[in-house]
Amino acid sequence: MIFFSPKKKDTIVTASPIVIEDDHLAPLDAAAGERLQMLVFSATWCGPCTAMAPVIEDIARSYAGEVAVAKIDIERSPEIVKAFDVRAVPTLVLRRGAEIDRHVGALTRTRLALMLDAALESGSASA
Amino acid sequence: MTTPAMAALLAAVKMDPSTTLDEACDAALLCWMLDATRPWPEPAKAALESLLDAHRTGLGDPAAWRRLRRAAVALGDNGDPHVKALGQVAEAAAWPVAASTAALIELMRAICHLRAYRASLATGWTAEAHAEATATLNSIAQGEGTRVPERHEIPAMFEVRHPALAKRFVAQLDASNQAFSQFPAEVAAWIEGARR
C-alpha cells in the first residue's frame, strides 16, 4: 500500500516500515522527506520486540502520511546503534533532524500513538 | 476471509494461519476476550464497559475512539496493580478491530499478563512478599560481598537463605506461568468452535 505525503505532494511514502539492513540511514532519510522519523531498534532474539512487531506495522500504516518508520536490527547495524547510544531493545527513537523523544521497552499501540501525537503536535507548534 | 488481525493471532496460538474465518469473528472474539477479564473493579468498570459497547456496536467515530484511549491510559497509569493490568487490557482494546494487525494479538497478550497477575495473587502472594523476594534475589545476585554467583545457582541459594519465601515465590511463579499460557489455549478453543 502506498500513500502520498500531505506535506510534500511529490513524495510517495510506503505504509510499511522501512527495514534498515546495514549502517546507513540514507534510505530512511530519502523516504521520509519532511515526515517525522521513528527508528525502532530491535533484535531477533528479543521477545518484547517480536510482541511489538504487529503494533509497529499498524502504527506505520495509521501514521503513514506523517511518520516514516524504520526497523533496525541492532546486530546488523552496529554503527547506527552506537550513534544513537542504544543500550537495550526495543528502543524507539523519534527524530526530525535532531532527536525529539525516545522510549526504551515495549509500548502498547495506544501509548505509542500518544507519543507520536505529542511529537507531531510539538512539531506543528514549532513550525 | 481471514483478516490480518486473525492471521496474526492464529500464528500466535499455533493454529494453521490459512484457517478461514469470517471477518465478523474478529469483533466477536475481541468482545469475548474482553468479557473474559471480568470481574472488573469499580475504577475500571466504566472504561471497560464503554470499550465493550464500542466493539459490539462497531463504533466508527475516530474522536470517540480517542476518548476511549485516553480513558484506557488513565487506567493504565493507576497505582493499583490490578487496575493497571486492566488498563493495559483497555489500551489494547481501544482501537477499531478492522484494518488492524495488532488488535487481537495485543489484547490476548495483555489478558495473559492480567491472568498471570491474578493467578499470582490467588496464591497469597503480596506486594510486600514480592518486594522482599526481589531484594533478597538482588542481594544474592550481587554476591553479598563475596563471589557473584552463576545465574543457575541463584534459586538454590534463595532456598537456603529464605526457604519459606522461596517456596511461596516458586508457587506464585508456577501459577502465574500456567495462567499466562492457559489463555492462548482458551482463545484457540474459541476459534476452533467458531470454525464449526
Coordinates of C-alpha atoms in Angstrom, one line a residue:
Chain A
M1 CA 0.0 0.0 0.0
I2 CA 1.3 3.5 -0.8
F3 CA 0.2 7.0 0.2
F4 CA 1.1 10.5 -0.8
S5 CA 2.6 12.6 1.9
P6 CA 0.3 15.5 2.7
K7 CA 3.3 17.7 3.4
K8 CA 5.3 17.0 0.3
K9 CA 3.0 16.2 -2.5
D10 CA 5.7 14.7 -4.8
T11 CA 6.9 12.2 -2.2
I12 CA 5.4 8.7 -2.3
V13 CA 5.6 7.1 1.1
T14 CA 5.2 3.5 2.0
A15 CA 2.8 2.3 4.7
S16 CA 5.2 -0.4 5.8
P17 CA 8.2 0.1 8.0
I18 CA 11.5 0.6 6.1
V19 CA 13.9 -2.2 7.0
I20 CA 17.5 -0.9 7.5
E21 CA 19.9 -3.8 7.0
D22 CA 23.2 -2.1 7.3
D23 CA 24.7 1.1 8.8
H24 CA 23.2 3.6 6.5
L25 CA 20.1 5.7 7.2
A26 CA 20.0 7.2 3.7
P27 CA 17.1 5.0 2.6
L28 CA 15.0 6.3 5.6
D29 CA 16.0 9.9 5.0
A30 CA 15.1 9.6 1.4
A31 CA 11.8 8.0 2.0
A32 CA 10.9 10.2 5.0
G33 CA 11.0 13.6 3.2
E34 CA 9.7 16.1 5.7
R35 CA 7.9 13.5 7.9
L36 CA 8.8 12.6 11.4
Q37 CA 11.1 9.6 11.7
M38 CA 10.6 6.7 14.1
L39 CA 13.5 4.4 14.5
V40 CA 12.6 1.0 16.0
F41 CA 15.7 -0.8 17.4
S42 CA 15.1 -4.4 17.9
A43 CA 16.7 -7.9 17.9
T44 CA 15.5 -11.2 16.6
W45 CA 16.0 -12.9 20.0
C46 CA 14.1 -10.2 21.8
G47 CA 10.6 -11.4 22.9
P48 CA 9.1 -7.9 23.6
C49 CA 10.3 -6.8 20.1
T50 CA 8.5 -9.7 18.5
A51 CA 5.4 -9.0 20.5
M52 CA 5.5 -5.3 19.4
A53 CA 6.0 -6.1 15.7
P54 CA 2.3 -6.1 14.8
V55 CA 1.9 -2.8 16.7
I56 CA 4.7 -1.2 14.7
E57 CA 3.1 -2.4 11.5
D58 CA -0.3 -0.9 12.5
I59 CA 1.3 2.4 13.6
A60 CA 3.3 2.6 10.4
R61 CA 0.1 2.2 8.4
S62 CA -2.0 4.6 10.5
Y63 CA 0.6 7.3 10.5
A64 CA 2.0 6.8 7.0
G65 CA 1.3 10.4 5.9
E66 CA 3.1 11.9 8.9
V67 CA 5.7 9.4 10.2
A68 CA 8.3 7.3 8.5
V69 CA 9.0 4.1 10.4
A70 CA 12.3 2.3 10.2
K71 CA 13.1 -1.1 11.7
I72 CA 16.7 -1.5 12.7
D73 CA 18.2 -4.9 13.8
I74 CA 20.9 -4.0 16.3
E75 CA 23.1 -6.8 15.2
R76 CA 23.0 -5.7 11.6
S77 CA 23.5 -2.0 12.2
P78 CA 26.1 -1.7 15.0
E79 CA 27.3 1.8 13.9
I80 CA 23.7 3.2 14.0
V81 CA 23.3 1.6 17.4
K82 CA 26.4 3.3 18.6
A83 CA 25.5 6.7 17.0
F84 CA 22.1 6.6 18.8
D85 CA 23.6 5.2 22.0
V86 CA 21.1 2.3 22.1
R87 CA 21.7 0.1 25.2
A88 CA 18.5 -2.0 25.3
V89 CA 15.8 -3.4 23.0
P90 CA 13.3 -2.4 22.0
T91 CA 14.3 1.2 21.8
L92 CA 12.1 3.7 19.9
V93 CA 13.7 7.0 18.8
L94 CA 11.7 9.9 17.3
R95 CA 13.6 12.4 15.2
R96 CA 13.2 15.2 12.8
G97 CA 16.8 16.1 12.1
A98 CA 17.6 16.1 15.8
E99 CA 16.2 13.5 18.3
I100 CA 12.8 14.6 19.7
D101 CA 11.9 11.7 22.1
R102 CA 12.8 8.2 22.9
H103 CA 11.3 5.2 24.8
V104 CA 13.1 2.1 26.0
G105 CA 11.0 -1.0 26.4
A106 CA 7.7 -2.3 24.8
L107 CA 4.7 0.0 24.5
T108 CA 1.1 -0.6 23.7
R109 CA -0.2 0.8 20.4
T110 CA -2.2 3.4 22.4
R111 CA 0.9 4.7 24.3
L112 CA 2.9 4.7 21.1
A113 CA 0.2 6.7 19.3
L114 CA 0.1 9.2 22.2
M115 CA 3.9 9.6 21.9
L116 CA 3.7 10.2 18.2
D117 CA 0.8 12.6 18.6
A118 CA 2.8 14.6 21.1
A119 CA 5.8 14.7 18.8
L120 CA 3.7 15.7 15.8
E121 CA 1.9 18.4 17.8
S122 CA 5.1 19.9 19.1
G123 CA 6.4 19.8 15.5
S124 CA 3.4 21.7 14.2
A125 CA 3.6 24.1 17.1
S126 CA 7.2 25.0 16.4
A127 CA 6.7 25.1 12.6
Chain B
M1 CA -11.8 -14.1 4.5
T2 CA -9.3 -14.2 7.4
T3 CA -8.3 -10.7 8.4
P4 CA -4.6 -9.7 9.1
A5 CA -5.6 -9.4 12.8
M6 CA -6.9 -13.0 12.9
A7 CA -4.0 -14.3 10.8
A8 CA -1.5 -12.8 13.4
L9 CA -3.5 -14.3 16.2
L10 CA -3.7 -17.8 14.6
A11 CA 0.1 -17.9 14.3
A12 CA 0.4 -16.8 18.0
V13 CA -1.9 -19.6 19.2
K14 CA -0.1 -22.1 17.0
M15 CA -3.1 -22.7 14.7
D16 CA -2.9 -23.0 10.9
P17 CA -2.6 -19.4 9.6
S18 CA -4.5 -20.4 6.5
T19 CA -7.6 -21.2 8.6
T20 CA -10.5 -19.4 7.0
L21 CA -12.7 -17.4 9.3
D22 CA -15.5 -14.8 8.7
E23 CA -14.5 -11.2 9.3
A24 CA -17.3 -10.9 11.9
C25 CA -15.3 -13.4 14.0
D26 CA -12.8 -10.6 14.9
A27 CA -15.2 -8.4 16.7
A28 CA -16.9 -11.4 18.3
L29 CA -13.6 -12.8 19.6
L30 CA -12.5 -9.4 20.8
C31 CA -15.7 -9.0 22.8
W32 CA -15.4 -12.5 24.2
M33 CA -11.8 -11.8 25.3
L34 CA -12.7 -8.5 26.9
D35 CA -15.7 -10.1 28.6
A36 CA -13.4 -12.8 29.9
T37 CA -11.5 -10.3 32.0
R38 CA -14.5 -9.8 34.4
P39 CA -14.9 -9.2 37.3
W40 CA -13.9 -5.6 36.9
P41 CA -13.1 -3.5 40.0
E42 CA -15.1 -0.3 40.3
P43 CA -12.4 2.1 39.0
A44 CA -12.1 0.1 35.7
K45 CA -15.7 -0.7 35.1
A46 CA -16.9 2.3 33.2
A47 CA -13.9 2.3 30.7
L48 CA -14.2 -1.4 30.0
E49 CA -18.0 -1.3 29.6
S50 CA -17.6 1.6 27.1
L51 CA -15.0 -0.4 25.2
L52 CA -17.2 -3.5 25.0
D53 CA -20.1 -1.3 23.8
A54 CA -17.9 0.3 21.2
H55 CA -16.8 -3.1 19.7
R56 CA -20.3 -4.6 20.0
T57 CA -21.9 -1.6 18.1
G58 CA -19.0 -1.2 15.7
L59 CA -18.3 2.4 16.8
G60 CA -16.9 4.4 13.9
D61 CA -16.3 7.9 15.2
P62 CA -12.5 8.5 15.5
A63 CA -12.9 11.2 18.2
A64 CA -14.9 8.7 20.3
W65 CA -12.1 6.2 19.9
R66 CA -9.6 8.8 21.0
R67 CA -11.7 9.5 24.2
L68 CA -11.7 5.7 24.9
R69 CA -7.9 5.6 24.5
R70 CA -7.5 8.5 26.9
A71 CA -9.7 6.7 29.5
A72 CA -7.7 3.5 28.9
V73 CA -4.4 5.3 29.5
A74 CA -5.7 6.8 32.7
L75 CA -6.5 3.2 33.9
G76 CA -3.0 2.1 32.9
D77 CA -1.5 4.9 35.0
N78 CA -3.5 3.8 38.1
G79 CA -1.4 2.9 41.1
D80 CA -3.3 -0.3 41.9
P81 CA -1.6 -3.1 40.0
H82 CA -4.9 -4.9 39.2
V83 CA -6.4 -1.7 37.8
K84 CA -3.2 -1.0 35.9
A85 CA -3.2 -4.5 34.4
L86 CA -6.8 -4.0 33.3
G87 CA -5.7 -0.6 31.9
Q88 CA -3.2 -2.4 29.7
V89 CA -6.1 -4.6 28.5
A90 CA -8.2 -1.5 27.8
E91 CA -5.3 0.2 25.9
A92 CA -5.0 -2.9 23.7
A93 CA -8.8 -2.9 23.1
A94 CA -9.1 0.8 22.4
W95 CA -8.9 0.6 18.6
P96 CA -11.4 -0.5 16.0
V97 CA -10.6 -4.0 15.0
A98 CA -11.0 -3.6 11.3
A99 CA -7.8 -3.0 9.2
S100 CA -5.5 -3.7 12.1
T101 CA -2.9 -6.4 12.5
A102 CA -2.3 -6.0 16.2
A103 CA -5.9 -5.7 17.5
L104 CA -6.4 -9.3 18.6
I105 CA -2.9 -10.4 19.4
E106 CA -2.1 -7.3 21.6
L107 CA -5.4 -7.8 23.5
M108 CA -4.7 -11.5 24.1
R109 CA -1.2 -10.8 25.4
A110 CA -2.5 -8.1 27.7
I111 CA -5.0 -10.6 29.1
C112 CA -2.3 -13.2 29.5
H113 CA -0.5 -10.7 31.8
L114 CA -3.7 -9.9 33.7
R115 CA -4.4 -13.6 34.2
A116 CA -0.8 -14.2 35.4
Y117 CA -1.1 -11.3 37.9
R118 CA -4.4 -12.6 39.2
A119 CA -3.1 -16.2 39.5
S120 CA -0.1 -15.0 41.4
L121 CA -2.3 -13.0 43.8
A122 CA -4.6 -16.1 44.3
T123 CA -1.6 -18.0 45.8
G124 CA -1.5 -15.4 48.6
W125 CA 1.5 -13.6 47.0
T126 CA 1.5 -9.9 48.1
A127 CA 3.3 -6.7 47.1
E128 CA 5.3 -6.9 50.4
A129 CA 6.4 -10.5 49.7
H130 CA 7.3 -9.5 46.1
A131 CA 9.4 -6.6 47.4
E132 CA 11.2 -8.9 49.9
A133 CA 11.8 -11.6 47.3
T134 CA 13.2 -9.0 44.8
A135 CA 15.5 -7.5 47.5
T136 CA 16.8 -11.0 48.5
L137 CA 17.3 -12.1 44.9
N138 CA 19.2 -8.9 44.0
S139 CA 21.3 -9.2 47.1
I140 CA 22.2 -12.8 46.2
A141 CA 22.8 -11.9 42.5
Q142 CA 25.3 -9.2 43.6
G143 CA 27.4 -11.7 45.5
E144 CA 26.6 -10.3 49.0
G145 CA 30.2 -9.1 49.4
T146 CA 31.7 -12.5 48.3
R147 CA 31.5 -14.3 45.0
V148 CA 29.0 -13.3 42.4
P149 CA 27.1 -16.5 41.7
E150 CA 26.3 -18.0 38.3
R151 CA 22.7 -17.4 37.3
H152 CA 21.7 -21.1 37.7
E153 CA 22.9 -21.1 41.3
I154 CA 20.6 -18.3 42.4
P155 CA 17.4 -20.3 43.0
A156 CA 19.1 -22.8 45.3
M157 CA 20.8 -20.0 47.2
F158 CA 17.4 -18.3 47.6
E159 CA 16.0 -21.5 49.1
V160 CA 18.9 -21.8 51.6
R161 CA 18.7 -18.1 52.6
H162 CA 14.9 -17.8 52.9
P163 CA 13.2 -21.2 52.5
A164 CA 9.6 -20.2 53.3
L165 CA 9.7 -17.1 51.0
A166 CA 11.4 -19.1 48.2
K167 CA 8.7 -21.8 48.4
R168 CA 5.9 -19.2 48.1
F169 CA 7.9 -17.4 45.3
V170 CA 8.1 -20.6 43.2
A171 CA 4.4 -21.4 43.8
Q172 CA 3.3 -18.0 42.6
L173 CA 5.6 -18.1 39.7
D174 CA 4.3 -21.5 38.6
A175 CA 0.7 -20.4 39.0
S176 CA 1.4 -17.2 37.1
N177 CA 3.2 -19.0 34.2
Q178 CA 0.4 -21.6 34.0
A179 CA -2.3 -18.9 33.8
F180 CA -0.2 -17.0 31.2
S181 CA 0.0 -19.9 28.9
Q182 CA -3.6 -21.1 29.5
F183 CA -5.4 -18.1 28.0
P184 CA -4.0 -18.6 24.4
A185 CA -5.3 -22.2 24.7
E186 CA -8.7 -20.9 25.5
V187 CA -8.6 -18.5 22.6
A188 CA -7.6 -21.3 20.3
A189 CA -10.6 -23.3 21.6
W190 CA -12.9 -20.4 20.9
I191 CA -11.5 -20.1 17.3
E192 CA -11.9 -23.8 16.8
G193 CA -15.6 -23.5 17.9
A194 CA -16.2 -20.6 15.5
R195 CA -14.9 -22.6 12.6
R196 CA -17.6 -25.2 13.0

